[in-house]
């Protein structure tokens, strides 16, 4: 990485702590991602983006702000990226996947809270995340209890706008959510000092839909058996999609898909022979949380699809591009986002149906359910999903984890047992 120290210093990072973080990431990346054999050439772009994770992209954000643009940070797939872009902003996903400054974090948050929330505050307190420090506004949402109370604390450090997300999908909820989308639009307009014009919103809808189409194309290719891409590489791309420039990302994902189609025609597969195909379902896996996919793929199986926010839940639905006026576009955006089937909703029948659909479409041999410890929505919803899948004879493995490495041995044993069961049957 070229020398960005001056930029990091201006952003208020703790350079020493930040150096420590940057020392840990490359070896972990090397071990988990670069060590895979026969990766497609198109992954080089994503390797480069990762190698510049705190460099080039952050510089783009800094330059954008210097030209009067906004940078807005989000923590959840319910926050409409289109509005941020239409207001002349850049949207960056801020979910974090590593334990940082635990002791300091526990001065603010209880120990028995999910790792994702604790990690987010940890990065803030330790002053090691150039993304959060580049933001003009953070947009939260009332999803789980932990997050919504956390945003009140985060608001002591930086401006936070919280969207009220209903937890059912009836007409009254839709009306509330549509008004919340408008309230966010108004807040962004105020901050940007400019109106969101129909043309810019139409263009933003197209840009974000193009990103989703590219990711959907990649998802389609993951149906190939033998596989043309590993689960780890697909996860990495999805993680990068949260913070990279959306147009550039779509271009690079499409170029990778061209290559993968060619490789498929030539019979070039990743990992050779057929391996058990697993669906990972549950909580998101933010960078650098590759623990479970790495175990699965090291011990003889493939992550064929991810039913999570760092997977297909992020790009599955497009925004309707038909509406011509601003009001119609805002409604189309609200409706698209309300279709997301996070476990915070009740009832959440769509998620169960979607998982069953994925099992068929991706020739899945077993579902591995991934819940972060202390995450009530996902740990509780697991029961209904297990019940439904077992009725259909689909093997189901429930795993709880956090961001530590302490449970690697235990996770490995359980994954190995599953793979053995699937290969011996
Ligand atoms: S739409 S999955 S990104 S809320 S893991 S913080 S739910 S206690 S991350 Fe999520 Fe939006 Fe839903 Fe997706 Fe709470 Fe659970 Fe922690 Fe979670």
Tab-separated table of C-alpha atoms and ligand atoms in Angstrom:
chain	number	residue	atom	x	y	z
A	1	UNK	CA	0.000	0.000	0.000
A	2	UNK	CA	1.447	3.386	-0.878
A	3	UNK	CA	1.876	5.912	1.859
A	4	UNK	CA	-1.463	7.047	3.184
A	5	UNK	CA	-0.282	8.004	6.643
A	6	UNK	CA	-0.991	11.677	6.226
A	7	UNK	CA	-4.539	10.924	5.114
A	8	UNK	CA	-5.111	8.545	8.044
A	9	UNK	CA	-3.711	11.099	10.458
A	10	UNK	CA	-6.041	13.789	9.124
A	11	UNK	CA	-8.948	11.414	9.539
A	12	UNK	CA	-8.031	11.143	13.207
A	13	UNK	CA	-6.919	7.506	13.214
A	14	UNK	CA	-4.686	6.161	15.951
A	15	UNK	CA	-1.759	5.360	13.693
A	16	UNK	CA	-0.117	2.890	16.010
A	17	UNK	CA	-3.276	0.858	16.605
A	18	UNK	CA	-4.051	1.111	12.910
A	19	UNK	CA	-0.603	-0.251	11.991
A	20	UNK	CA	-1.317	-3.188	14.263
A	21	UNK	CA	-4.563	-3.920	12.426
A	22	UNK	CA	-2.930	-3.680	9.010
A	23	UNK	CA	-0.275	-6.151	10.086
A	24	UNK	CA	-2.866	-8.797	10.881
A	25	UNK	CA	-4.945	-8.553	7.724
A	26	UNK	CA	-2.510	-9.576	4.926
A	27	UNK	CA	-1.418	-12.897	6.500
A	28	UNK	CA	-5.036	-13.777	7.217
A	29	UNK	CA	-5.963	-12.926	3.640
A	30	UNK	CA	-3.037	-14.937	2.319
A	31	UNK	CA	-3.962	-17.983	4.367
A	32	UNK	CA	-7.690	-17.905	3.679
A	33	UNK	CA	-8.074	-16.446	0.210
A	34	UNK	CA	-4.799	-16.368	-1.722
A	35	UNK	CA	-3.875	-19.910	-0.745
A	36	UNK	CA	-6.706	-21.310	-2.893
A	37	UNK	CA	-5.522	-23.007	-6.054
A	38	UNK	CA	-6.479	-22.261	-9.615
A	39	UNK	CA	-8.368	-19.046	-8.859
A	40	UNK	CA	-9.770	-17.149	-11.839
A	41	UNK	CA	-7.703	-14.246	-13.103
A	42	UNK	CA	-10.661	-11.913	-12.567
A	43	UNK	CA	-10.168	-12.260	-8.814
A	44	UNK	CA	-7.016	-10.138	-9.132
A	45	UNK	CA	-9.128	-6.983	-9.054
A	46	UNK	CA	-10.733	-8.020	-5.769
A	47	UNK	CA	-7.341	-8.963	-4.320
A	48	UNK	CA	-6.145	-5.507	-5.283
A	49	UNK	CA	-9.174	-3.800	-3.701
A	50	UNK	CA	-8.560	-5.758	-0.543
A	51	UNK	CA	-4.863	-4.907	-0.534
A	52	UNK	CA	-5.922	-1.253	-0.696
A	53	UNK	CA	-8.762	-1.624	1.787
A	54	UNK	CA	-7.649	1.337	3.893
A	55	UNK	CA	-5.894	3.119	1.055
A	56	UNK	CA	-7.195	3.833	-2.400
A	57	UNK	CA	-10.928	3.536	-1.710
A	58	UNK	CA	-10.614	5.740	1.367
A	59	UNK	CA	-8.731	8.264	-0.737
A	60	UNK	CA	-11.638	8.253	-3.181
A	61	UNK	CA	-13.982	9.058	-0.298
A	62	UNK	CA	-11.731	11.839	0.945
A	63	UNK	CA	-11.458	13.306	-2.577
A	64	UNK	CA	-15.210	13.072	-3.036
A	65	UNK	CA	-15.779	15.053	0.146
A	66	UNK	CA	-13.179	17.602	-0.871
A	67	UNK	CA	-15.285	18.234	-3.968
A	68	UNK	CA	-18.367	18.813	-1.834
A	69	UNK	CA	-19.846	15.300	-2.013
A	70	UNK	CA	-21.282	13.326	0.891
A	71	UNK	CA	-20.105	10.055	2.357
A	72	UNK	CA	-22.761	8.084	4.207
A	73	UNK	CA	-22.121	4.966	6.278
A	74	UNK	CA	-24.651	2.179	6.767
A	75	UNK	CA	-24.887	-1.000	8.829
A	76	UNK	CA	-27.730	-2.822	7.197
A	77	UNK	CA	-29.067	-3.837	3.804
A	78	UNK	CA	-32.367	-2.041	4.514
A	79	UNK	CA	-30.814	1.389	3.975
A	80	UNK	CA	-31.513	2.490	0.375
A	81	UNK	CA	-28.215	3.149	-1.349
A	82	UNK	CA	-30.072	4.779	-4.284
A	83	UNK	CA	-31.081	7.772	-2.163
A	84	UNK	CA	-27.517	8.367	-1.034
A	85	UNK	CA	-26.196	8.252	-4.596
A	86	UNK	CA	-28.998	10.499	-5.882
A	87	UNK	CA	-28.069	13.058	-3.228
A	88	UNK	CA	-24.535	13.105	-4.635
A	89	UNK	CA	-23.209	10.759	-1.984
A	90	UNK	CA	-21.165	7.600	-1.701
A	91	UNK	CA	-22.601	4.800	0.412
A	92	UNK	CA	-20.247	2.615	2.422
A	93	UNK	CA	-21.209	-0.443	4.438
A	94	UNK	CA	-19.576	-0.300	7.856
A	95	UNK	CA	-20.260	-3.704	9.383
A	96	UNK	CA	-17.097	-5.076	10.878
A	97	UNK	CA	-15.980	-8.666	11.218
A	98	UNK	CA	-13.118	-8.590	13.723
A	99	UNK	CA	-12.723	-8.195	17.463
A	100	UNK	CA	-11.159	-4.841	18.284
A	101	UNK	CA	-10.708	-2.943	21.563
A	102	UNK	CA	-12.867	-5.382	23.502
A	103	UNK	CA	-12.128	-3.961	26.914
A	104	UNK	CA	-12.973	-0.418	25.895
A	105	UNK	CA	-16.110	-1.602	24.107
A	106	UNK	CA	-17.365	-3.338	27.226
A	107	UNK	CA	-17.355	-0.003	29.023
A	108	UNK	CA	-20.290	0.866	26.768
A	109	UNK	CA	-21.902	-2.388	25.769
A	110	UNK	CA	-22.696	-5.614	27.601
A	111	UNK	CA	-20.376	-8.547	27.075
A	112	UNK	CA	-23.253	-10.764	25.942
A	113	UNK	CA	-24.097	-8.771	22.833
A	114	UNK	CA	-23.513	-9.965	19.271
A	115	UNK	CA	-19.959	-9.652	17.965
A	116	UNK	CA	-21.031	-7.540	14.985
A	117	UNK	CA	-22.295	-4.687	17.128
A	118	UNK	CA	-19.378	-4.869	19.560
A	119	UNK	CA	-16.940	-4.913	16.690
A	120	UNK	CA	-18.519	-1.834	15.153
A	121	UNK	CA	-18.074	0.181	18.340
A	122	UNK	CA	-14.626	-1.338	18.849
A	123	UNK	CA	-13.422	0.054	15.520
A	124	UNK	CA	-14.825	3.462	16.439
A	125	UNK	CA	-13.278	3.568	19.903
A	126	UNK	CA	-9.913	2.276	18.752
A	127	UNK	CA	-9.885	4.831	15.893
A	128	UNK	CA	-8.816	2.271	13.326
A	129	UNK	CA	-11.575	2.499	10.711
A	130	UNK	CA	-10.951	5.171	8.064
A	131	UNK	CA	-14.417	4.515	6.599
A	132	UNK	CA	-16.431	5.522	9.635
A	133	UNK	CA	-14.135	8.523	10.123
A	134	UNK	CA	-14.852	9.616	6.544
A	135	UNK	CA	-18.613	9.706	6.989
A	136	UNK	CA	-20.779	12.821	7.094
A	137	UNK	CA	-23.685	10.770	8.369
A	138	UNK	CA	-24.294	7.267	9.666
A	139	UNK	CA	-27.655	5.726	8.871
A	140	UNK	CA	-28.945	3.128	11.289
A	141	UNK	CA	-32.222	1.252	11.406
A	142	UNK	CA	-34.489	-0.295	14.017
A	143	UNK	CA	-33.776	-3.924	13.207
A	144	UNK	CA	-32.664	-5.879	16.277
A	145	UNK	CA	-32.765	-4.416	19.799
A	146	UNK	CA	-29.001	-4.459	20.159
A	147	UNK	CA	-28.483	-2.362	17.056
A	148	UNK	CA	-31.148	0.201	17.756
A	149	UNK	CA	-29.900	0.846	21.285
A	150	UNK	CA	-26.315	0.871	20.024
A	151	UNK	CA	-27.136	3.699	17.612
A	152	UNK	CA	-28.058	5.897	20.581
A	153	UNK	CA	-24.542	5.404	21.917
A	154	UNK	CA	-22.924	5.821	18.525
A	155	UNK	CA	-24.792	9.127	18.211
A	156	UNK	CA	-22.558	10.481	20.970
A	157	UNK	CA	-19.629	10.256	18.571
A	158	UNK	CA	-21.066	11.109	15.152
A	159	UNK	CA	-24.353	12.232	13.570
A	160	UNK	CA	-26.664	9.236	13.211
A	161	UNK	CA	-29.999	9.058	11.419
A	162	UNK	CA	-32.138	6.069	12.408
A	163	UNK	CA	-34.764	4.687	10.044
A	164	UNK	CA	-37.791	3.156	11.699
A	165	UNK	CA	-38.106	-0.275	10.125
A	166	UNK	CA	-41.437	-1.984	10.764
A	167	UNK	CA	-41.273	-5.654	11.702
A	168	UNK	CA	-44.313	-6.843	9.780
A	169	UNK	CA	-45.251	-6.350	6.129
A	170	UNK	CA	-48.900	-5.302	6.255
A	171	UNK	CA	-50.290	-2.178	4.553
A	172	UNK	CA	-49.811	-0.081	7.643
A	173	UNK	CA	-46.143	-1.163	7.819
A	174	UNK	CA	-45.608	-0.417	4.159
A	175	UNK	CA	-47.022	3.088	4.658
A	176	UNK	CA	-44.707	3.670	7.612
A	177	UNK	CA	-41.671	2.405	5.687
A	178	UNK	CA	-42.486	4.542	2.654
A	179	UNK	CA	-42.618	7.585	4.910
A	180	UNK	CA	-39.287	6.574	6.443
A	181	UNK	CA	-37.727	6.405	2.997
A	182	UNK	CA	-38.978	9.941	2.361
A	183	UNK	CA	-37.667	11.097	5.740
A	184	UNK	CA	-34.201	9.780	4.872
A	185	UNK	CA	-34.398	11.486	1.468
A	186	UNK	CA	-35.209	14.785	3.202
A	187	UNK	CA	-32.320	14.367	5.653
A	188	UNK	CA	-29.896	13.675	2.818
A	189	UNK	CA	-31.166	16.652	0.827
A	190	UNK	CA	-30.675	18.902	3.822
A	191	UNK	CA	-27.157	17.612	4.374
A	192	UNK	CA	-26.194	17.823	0.714
A	193	UNK	CA	-27.830	21.210	0.273
A	194	UNK	CA	-29.514	20.021	-2.908
A	195	UNK	CA	-32.753	18.381	-3.974
A	196	UNK	CA	-32.906	14.798	-5.118
A	197	UNK	CA	-34.038	15.269	-8.696
A	198	UNK	CA	-36.005	12.603	-10.613
A	199	UNK	CA	-33.179	12.240	-13.162
A	200	UNK	CA	-30.534	11.616	-10.544
A	201	UNK	CA	-32.737	9.136	-8.676
A	202	UNK	CA	-33.562	7.296	-11.909
A	203	UNK	CA	-29.849	7.067	-12.711
A	204	UNK	CA	-29.047	5.886	-9.154
A	205	UNK	CA	-31.692	3.161	-9.382
A	206	UNK	CA	-30.100	1.958	-12.618
A	207	UNK	CA	-26.589	1.983	-11.178
A	208	UNK	CA	-27.507	-0.026	-8.097
A	209	UNK	CA	-29.664	-2.420	-10.124
A	210	UNK	CA	-26.710	-3.003	-12.464
A	211	UNK	CA	-24.575	-3.933	-9.470
A	212	UNK	CA	-27.300	-6.349	-8.349
A	213	UNK	CA	-27.623	-7.817	-11.857
A	214	UNK	CA	-23.894	-8.495	-11.981
A	215	UNK	CA	-23.983	-10.182	-8.561
A	216	UNK	CA	-27.019	-12.201	-9.650
A	217	UNK	CA	-25.121	-13.317	-12.731
A	218	UNK	CA	-22.298	-14.508	-10.502
A	219	UNK	CA	-24.823	-16.235	-8.233
A	220	UNK	CA	-26.222	-18.056	-11.287
A	221	UNK	CA	-22.735	-19.343	-12.094
A	222	UNK	CA	-22.471	-20.794	-8.609
A	223	UNK	CA	-25.053	-23.360	-9.671
A	224	UNK	CA	-22.306	-25.062	-11.754
A	225	UNK	CA	-21.205	-28.452	-10.518
A	226	UNK	CA	-18.226	-28.908	-10.571
A	227	UNK	CA	-17.915	-25.337	-9.282
A	228	UNK	CA	-16.282	-22.497	-11.176
A	229	UNK	CA	-15.752	-20.290	-8.134
A	230	UNK	CA	-15.187	-21.008	-4.464
A	231	UNK	CA	-17.572	-19.884	-1.740
A	232	UNK	CA	-14.771	-17.856	-0.179
A	233	UNK	CA	-14.130	-15.858	-3.330
A	234	UNK	CA	-17.854	-15.271	-3.836
A	235	UNK	CA	-18.159	-14.072	-0.238
A	236	UNK	CA	-15.199	-11.748	-0.673
A	237	UNK	CA	-16.834	-10.167	-3.734
A	238	UNK	CA	-20.084	-9.649	-1.839
A	239	UNK	CA	-18.216	-8.088	1.064
A	240	UNK	CA	-16.380	-5.717	-1.262
A	241	UNK	CA	-19.685	-4.816	-2.969
A	242	UNK	CA	-20.671	-2.956	0.202
A	243	UNK	CA	-17.951	-0.372	-0.131
A	244	UNK	CA	-16.534	-0.322	-3.640
A	245	UNK	CA	-17.748	2.039	-6.358
A	246	UNK	CA	-20.946	0.355	-7.653
A	247	UNK	CA	-20.328	0.960	-11.380
A	248	UNK	CA	-16.753	-0.286	-11.240
A	249	UNK	CA	-17.780	-3.265	-9.150
A	250	UNK	CA	-20.481	-4.283	-11.638
A	251	UNK	CA	-17.972	-4.024	-14.481
A	252	UNK	CA	-15.406	-6.188	-12.674
A	253	UNK	CA	-17.971	-8.777	-11.592
A	254	UNK	CA	-19.257	-9.010	-15.174
A	255	UNK	CA	-15.706	-9.438	-16.483
A	256	UNK	CA	-15.153	-12.203	-13.945
A	257	UNK	CA	-18.422	-13.855	-15.027
A	258	UNK	CA	-17.256	-13.796	-18.682
A	259	UNK	CA	-14.126	-15.602	-17.604
A	260	UNK	CA	-16.043	-18.089	-15.457
A	261	UNK	CA	-18.367	-18.919	-18.352
A	262	UNK	CA	-15.352	-19.568	-20.532
A	263	UNK	CA	-13.728	-21.715	-17.868
A	264	UNK	CA	-16.925	-23.674	-17.454
A	265	UNK	CA	-17.035	-24.396	-21.178
A	266	UNK	CA	-13.443	-25.594	-21.062
A	267	UNK	CA	-14.217	-27.769	-18.030
A	268	UNK	CA	-11.920	-25.859	-15.686
A	269	UNK	CA	-13.289	-26.353	-12.195
A	270	UNK	CA	-12.274	-25.149	-8.758
A	271	UNK	CA	-11.211	-27.976	-6.506
A	272	UNK	CA	-11.692	-30.772	-9.018
A	273	UNK	CA	-14.216	-33.490	-8.211
A	274	UNK	CA	-17.708	-33.137	-6.764
A	275	UNK	CA	-17.806	-31.990	-3.181
A	276	UNK	CA	-20.828	-31.734	-0.887
A	277	UNK	CA	-22.612	-28.501	-1.698
A	278	UNK	CA	-23.606	-26.484	1.348
A	279	UNK	CA	-25.910	-23.525	1.776
A	280	UNK	CA	-24.716	-21.098	4.427
A	281	UNK	CA	-27.670	-19.355	6.006
A	282	UNK	CA	-27.914	-16.765	8.748
A	283	UNK	CA	-26.092	-13.696	10.050
A	284	UNK	CA	-23.871	-11.598	7.778
A	285	UNK	CA	-20.117	-12.216	7.570
A	286	UNK	CA	-18.323	-8.888	7.388
A	287	UNK	CA	-14.656	-8.553	6.364
A	288	UNK	CA	-12.457	-10.277	7.587
A	289	UNK	CA	-14.817	-12.911	8.949
A	290	UNK	CA	-14.046	-15.866	6.684
A	291	UNK	CA	-13.692	-18.367	9.505
A	292	UNK	CA	-16.542	-20.740	8.714
A	293	UNK	CA	-16.320	-20.760	4.892
A	294	UNK	CA	-12.594	-21.434	5.220
A	295	UNK	CA	-13.223	-24.417	7.500
A	296	UNK	CA	-15.948	-25.775	5.209
A	297	UNK	CA	-13.835	-25.499	2.096
A	298	UNK	CA	-10.667	-26.774	3.727
A	299	UNK	CA	-12.441	-29.893	4.933
A	300	UNK	CA	-13.848	-31.115	1.674
A	301	UNK	CA	-17.128	-29.253	1.049
A	302	UNK	CA	-18.154	-26.214	-0.981
A	303	UNK	CA	-20.160	-23.174	0.050
A	304	UNK	CA	-22.420	-23.182	-2.999
A	305	UNK	CA	-24.571	-20.237	-1.895
A	306	UNK	CA	-25.001	-17.848	1.039
A	307	UNK	CA	-28.471	-16.983	2.278
A	308	UNK	CA	-27.311	-13.976	4.223
A	309	UNK	CA	-26.866	-10.220	3.855
A	310	UNK	CA	-23.324	-10.765	2.648
A	311	UNK	CA	-24.855	-13.099	0.096
A	312	UNK	CA	-27.971	-13.311	-1.988
A	313	UNK	CA	-30.181	-11.365	0.425
A	314	UNK	CA	-28.216	-8.262	-0.562
A	315	UNK	CA	-28.905	-8.344	-4.292
A	316	UNK	CA	-31.802	-10.691	-4.873
A	317	UNK	CA	-34.482	-8.083	-5.580
A	318	UNK	CA	-34.231	-5.211	-8.044
A	319	UNK	CA	-35.939	-1.834	-7.779
A	320	UNK	CA	-38.708	-1.432	-10.345
A	321	UNK	CA	-37.319	0.912	-13.040
A	322	UNK	CA	-40.720	1.731	-14.531
A	323	UNK	CA	-41.982	4.654	-12.390
A	324	UNK	CA	-41.375	7.962	-14.143
A	325	UNK	CA	-41.954	10.468	-11.350
A	326	UNK	CA	-40.096	10.998	-8.105
A	327	UNK	CA	-42.924	9.794	-5.862
A	328	UNK	CA	-43.290	6.584	-7.849
A	329	UNK	CA	-39.552	5.955	-7.669
A	330	UNK	CA	-39.488	6.495	-3.899
A	331	UNK	CA	-42.334	4.001	-3.499
A	332	UNK	CA	-40.550	1.505	-5.745
A	333	UNK	CA	-37.414	1.848	-3.616
A	334	UNK	CA	-39.373	1.425	-0.381
A	335	UNK	CA	-41.167	-1.632	-1.735
A	336	UNK	CA	-37.976	-3.303	-2.901
A	337	UNK	CA	-36.239	-2.891	0.440
A	338	UNK	CA	-39.250	-4.104	2.396
A	339	UNK	CA	-39.043	-7.394	0.508
A	340	UNK	CA	-35.782	-8.258	2.293
A	341	UNK	CA	-36.470	-11.198	4.594
A	342	UNK	CA	-34.303	-10.521	7.650
A	343	UNK	CA	-35.097	-12.533	10.768
A	344	UNK	CA	-36.183	-9.366	12.566
A	345	UNK	CA	-39.548	-9.690	10.712
A	346	UNK	CA	-42.512	-11.592	12.021
A	347	UNK	CA	-43.813	-13.728	10.539
A	348	UNK	CA	-40.949	-14.347	8.146
A	349	UNK	CA	-42.304	-17.067	5.944
A	350	UNK	CA	-40.507	-15.666	2.853
A	351	UNK	CA	-37.145	-16.588	4.318
A	352	UNK	CA	-38.100	-20.212	4.852
A	353	UNK	CA	-39.509	-20.450	1.339
A	354	UNK	CA	-36.400	-18.820	-0.106
A	355	UNK	CA	-34.085	-21.245	1.686
A	356	UNK	CA	-36.048	-24.190	0.305
A	357	UNK	CA	-35.910	-22.673	-3.162
A	358	UNK	CA	-32.132	-22.235	-2.907
A	359	UNK	CA	-31.716	-25.836	-1.765
A	360	UNK	CA	-33.330	-26.961	-5.023
A	361	UNK	CA	-31.760	-24.397	-7.346
A	362	UNK	CA	-28.209	-24.902	-6.083
A	363	UNK	CA	-28.387	-28.702	-5.622
A	364	UNK	CA	-27.677	-28.254	-1.938
A	365	UNK	CA	-26.745	-31.316	0.139
A	366	UNK	CA	-27.096	-29.652	3.542
A	367	UNK	CA	-27.864	-26.290	5.132
A	368	UNK	CA	-25.326	-24.900	7.574
A	369	UNK	CA	-27.013	-22.349	9.765
A	370	UNK	CA	-24.680	-19.654	11.019
A	371	UNK	CA	-25.805	-17.571	13.970
A	372	UNK	CA	-23.728	-15.071	15.839
A	373	UNK	CA	-23.873	-15.718	19.549
A	374	UNK	CA	-26.461	-13.540	21.318
A	375	UNK	CA	-28.252	-12.681	18.075
A	376	UNK	CA	-31.862	-13.264	19.096
A	377	UNK	CA	-33.533	-12.921	15.683
A	378	UNK	CA	-31.350	-15.519	13.982
A	379	UNK	CA	-30.825	-17.922	16.870
A	380	UNK	CA	-34.573	-18.086	17.520
A	381	UNK	CA	-35.639	-18.260	13.870
A	382	UNK	CA	-33.330	-21.258	13.425
A	383	UNK	CA	-35.911	-23.501	15.087
A	384	UNK	CA	-38.558	-22.888	12.423
A	385	UNK	CA	-36.090	-23.342	9.608
A	386	UNK	CA	-34.705	-26.565	11.011
A	387	UNK	CA	-38.232	-27.878	11.552
A	388	UNK	CA	-39.243	-27.148	7.977
A	389	UNK	CA	-36.050	-28.510	6.396
A	390	UNK	CA	-36.047	-31.666	8.446
A	391	UNK	CA	-39.621	-32.322	7.341
A	392	UNK	CA	-38.256	-32.403	3.802
A	393	UNK	CA	-35.268	-34.533	4.730
A	394	UNK	CA	-32.703	-31.780	4.178
A	395	UNK	CA	-29.745	-32.117	6.566
A	396	UNK	CA	-29.348	-29.094	8.835
A	397	UNK	CA	-26.363	-28.137	10.946
A	398	UNK	CA	-26.734	-25.322	13.478
A	399	UNK	CA	-23.567	-23.457	14.411
A	400	UNK	CA	-23.135	-20.515	16.750
A	401	UNK	CA	-19.959	-18.517	16.675
A	402	UNK	CA	-18.358	-15.150	17.319
A	403	UNK	CA	-15.283	-13.343	16.028
A	404	UNK	CA	-12.743	-15.166	18.171
A	405	UNK	CA	-10.635	-18.091	16.979
A	406	UNK	CA	-11.310	-20.084	20.122
A	407	UNK	CA	-14.038	-22.199	18.572
A	408	UNK	CA	-12.177	-23.125	15.371
A	409	UNK	CA	-11.472	-26.646	16.670
A	410	UNK	CA	-15.072	-27.235	17.654
A	411	UNK	CA	-16.468	-25.831	14.406
A	412	UNK	CA	-14.046	-27.967	12.433
A	413	UNK	CA	-15.146	-31.142	14.214
A	414	UNK	CA	-18.810	-30.426	13.497
A	415	UNK	CA	-18.195	-29.534	9.861
A	416	UNK	CA	-16.036	-32.626	9.378
A	417	UNK	CA	-18.770	-34.821	10.848
A	418	UNK	CA	-21.288	-33.319	8.439
A	419	UNK	CA	-19.017	-33.768	5.418
A	420	UNK	CA	-18.327	-37.338	6.426
A	421	UNK	CA	-22.025	-38.043	6.758
A	422	UNK	CA	-22.699	-36.530	3.336
A	423	UNK	CA	-19.879	-38.341	1.556
A	424	UNK	CA	-20.451	-41.727	3.128
A	425	UNK	CA	-24.210	-41.783	2.442
B	1	LIG	S1	-31.048	-7.078	7.214
B	1	LIG	S2	-29.197	-9.522	9.001
B	1	LIG	S3	-27.740	-6.451	7.966
B	1	LIG	S4	-30.224	-6.507	10.574
B	1	LIG	S5	-26.217	-10.361	13.921
B	1	LIG	S6	-26.706	-6.933	14.597
B	1	LIG	S7	-29.496	-9.006	13.697
B	1	LIG	S8	-27.919	-9.284	16.854
B	1	LIG	S9	-26.807	-7.904	11.237
B	1	LIG	FE1	-28.432	-7.602	9.835
B	1	LIG	FE2	-29.811	-5.787	8.488
B	1	LIG	FE3	-30.931	-8.086	9.199
B	1	LIG	FE4	-29.080	-8.051	7.322
B	1	LIG	FE5	-28.601	-7.786	15.351
B	1	LIG	FE6	-28.215	-10.346	14.889
B	1	LIG	FE7	-26.188	-8.846	15.540
B	1	LIG	FE8	-27.359	-8.558	13.200
